[in-house]
Amino acid sequence: MAIHIVEVGPRDGLQNEKAVIPTQVKVAFINALSQTGLAEIEVSSFVSPQWVPQLADAPQVFEQITRKPGVKYTALVPNERGLSAAIEAKADKVAVFTAASETFNQKNINATIAESIERFKPILASSPVPVRGYVSTAFHCPYEGKVHPADVVRVIQMLLDIGVSEISIGDTIGKAAPDEVRQLLDAVFPICPAEIIALHFHDTFGNAIANVRAGFEMGIRVFDSSAGGLGGCPFAPGAKGNVATEAIIRAFPNETGVDLNRIRDAAAIVANYLNSSEPPPHFC
Ligand code: HMG
Ligand code: MG
């Protein structure tokens, strides 16, 4: 298929939900996603449960899902402890995550960019599975404003130097416009080929599909998205959902190999749970 979708709904989509979603709902969601034609699903994060309580059940989710042959089940890991847990859970691939802006990185993982790279080195040195590297706030930071492409290039180079096999460039707060996508890719291509770049758009201002198209026109073929447009980051005020997987399938009907109706059915599992678990209206 021309486009490879990385479905991040179970991780990025759910991490921001305030209501605690039971493990069996997450498992049903992932099992339904496995039947859609997706080839890669980010299942959860092995991060501190104090920081992201919603994903504290990552080991149980990995244990209980039914794996479909050919589908990669992946996880975020912030440190060596996360890597050990992800390998124990038989993750097919892991992702480390840092940012192009210092303030966001500090709020997200309590480390400077340089410290985060030091933390990742032993992960890259020992991981038996491929390691993706996320660069958050690649366009705008909720704390520092506009991020310069040179800062993104610098962080991508640091991640490439320690050996990540793929870079996912994140518009964490969904503020990028297609011109900014083109400008950033122009700056990144001299050090990083399009073949190992994924684009990760949130859709706060409705630009995400235009941004995906801009990336596609420049040769990018891997896009992160969430079924139902779930998502956000608890440490990025204003971050809304990821671009909806459904929207990418509609924009590229013949290129993704993913079934739109089945994605809708999978997203409905989470939506139905959230709707049915909302507290009743309070009349005073
Ligand atoms: P810290 O507080 O600086 O470090 O957290 P710590 O070593 O003191 O750990 C704090 C507690 O967590 C300790 O527990 C550790 O043992 C425990 P205590 O001793 O107090 O009981 N701990 C762990 N527990 C389980 N698994 C682990 C782990 N590591 C430590 N792996 C840390 C530093 C990195 C751990 C923390 O900041 C953290 O977990 N942050 C995660 C933040 C996060 O998940 N953010 C969302 C994902 S990023 C994102 O959404 C952006 C993205 O979508 C792209 C985009 O949109 O831009 C990827
Ligand atoms: Mg994200």
Coordinates of C-alpha atoms in Angstrom, one line a residue, residues 21-117:
I21 CA -11.3 3.1 30.7
P22 CA -11.4 -0.5 31.7
T23 CA -8.8 -2.9 30.4
Q24 CA -11.4 -5.0 28.6
V25 CA -12.7 -2.0 26.7
K26 CA -9.1 -1.2 25.5
V27 CA -8.6 -4.8 24.6
A28 CA -11.9 -4.9 22.6
F29 CA -10.8 -1.7 20.8
I30 CA -7.4 -3.1 19.8
N31 CA -8.9 -6.4 18.8
A32 CA -11.4 -4.6 16.5
L33 CA -8.6 -2.4 15.1
S34 CA -6.6 -5.6 14.3
Q35 CA -9.4 -6.6 11.9
T36 CA -9.4 -3.4 9.9
G37 CA -6.3 -3.9 7.6
L38 CA -4.1 -1.8 9.8
A39 CA -0.5 -3.1 10.0
E40 CA 0.7 -1.2 13.0
I41 CA -1.1 -0.4 16.3
E42 CA 0.5 1.6 19.2
V43 CA -1.1 -0.3 22.0
S44 CA 0.0 1.6 25.2
S45 CA 2.9 3.2 27.0
F46 CA 5.2 1.8 29.7
V47 CA 5.6 5.1 31.5
S48 CA 5.2 6.1 35.1
P49 CA 1.6 5.4 36.2
Q50 CA 1.8 8.5 38.4
W51 CA 2.3 10.5 35.2
V52 CA -0.2 8.7 33.0
P53 CA -2.6 6.7 35.2
Q54 CA -4.9 5.8 32.2
L55 CA -2.2 3.6 30.7
A56 CA -1.1 1.9 34.0
D57 CA -2.6 -1.4 32.6
A58 CA -0.2 -1.6 29.7
P59 CA 1.1 -5.1 30.7
Q60 CA -2.5 -6.4 31.0
V61 CA -3.6 -4.9 27.7
F62 CA -0.6 -6.5 25.9
E63 CA -1.3 -9.8 27.7
Q64 CA -5.0 -9.9 26.8
I65 CA -5.1 -8.7 23.1
T66 CA -5.5 -11.2 20.3
R67 CA -2.6 -10.6 18.0
K68 CA -3.3 -10.8 14.3
P69 CA -0.3 -12.2 12.3
G70 CA 1.3 -9.4 10.2
V71 CA 0.2 -6.6 12.6
K72 CA 2.9 -4.9 14.7
Y73 CA 1.9 -4.1 18.3
T74 CA 4.0 -1.3 19.6
A75 CA 4.6 0.8 22.8
L76 CA 6.1 4.0 24.1
V77 CA 9.0 3.7 26.5
P78 CA 10.6 6.7 28.3
N79 CA 13.6 4.8 29.9
E80 CA 15.2 1.4 30.3
R81 CA 12.6 0.3 32.8
G82 CA 9.9 1.0 30.2
L83 CA 11.9 -1.0 27.6
S84 CA 12.2 -4.0 29.9
A85 CA 8.5 -4.0 30.6
A86 CA 7.7 -3.6 26.9
I87 CA 9.9 -6.5 25.9
E88 CA 8.4 -8.6 28.7
A89 CA 5.0 -7.8 27.1
K90 CA 6.4 -8.8 23.7
A91 CA 6.0 -5.4 22.0
D92 CA 7.1 -5.7 18.4
K93 CA 8.6 -2.2 18.3
V94 CA 9.1 0.5 20.9
A95 CA 9.2 4.3 20.6
V96 CA 11.3 6.8 22.6
F97 CA 10.0 10.3 22.8
T98 CA 11.6 13.7 23.2
A99 CA 10.7 17.2 21.9
A100 CA 12.1 20.1 19.9
S101 CA 11.3 22.6 22.8
E102 CA 12.9 22.4 26.2
T103 CA 9.9 23.5 28.3
F104 CA 7.5 20.9 26.8
N105 CA 10.1 18.2 27.3
Q106 CA 10.6 19.1 30.9
K107 CA 6.8 19.0 31.5
N108 CA 6.4 15.8 29.6
I109 CA 9.3 13.6 30.8
N110 CA 11.0 15.8 33.4
A111 CA 14.3 16.0 31.4
T112 CA 16.1 18.4 29.1
I113 CA 16.4 17.3 25.5
A114 CA 20.1 16.3 26.1
E115 CA 19.2 14.3 29.2
S116 CA 16.4 12.5 27.3
I117 CA 18.9 11.5 24.6

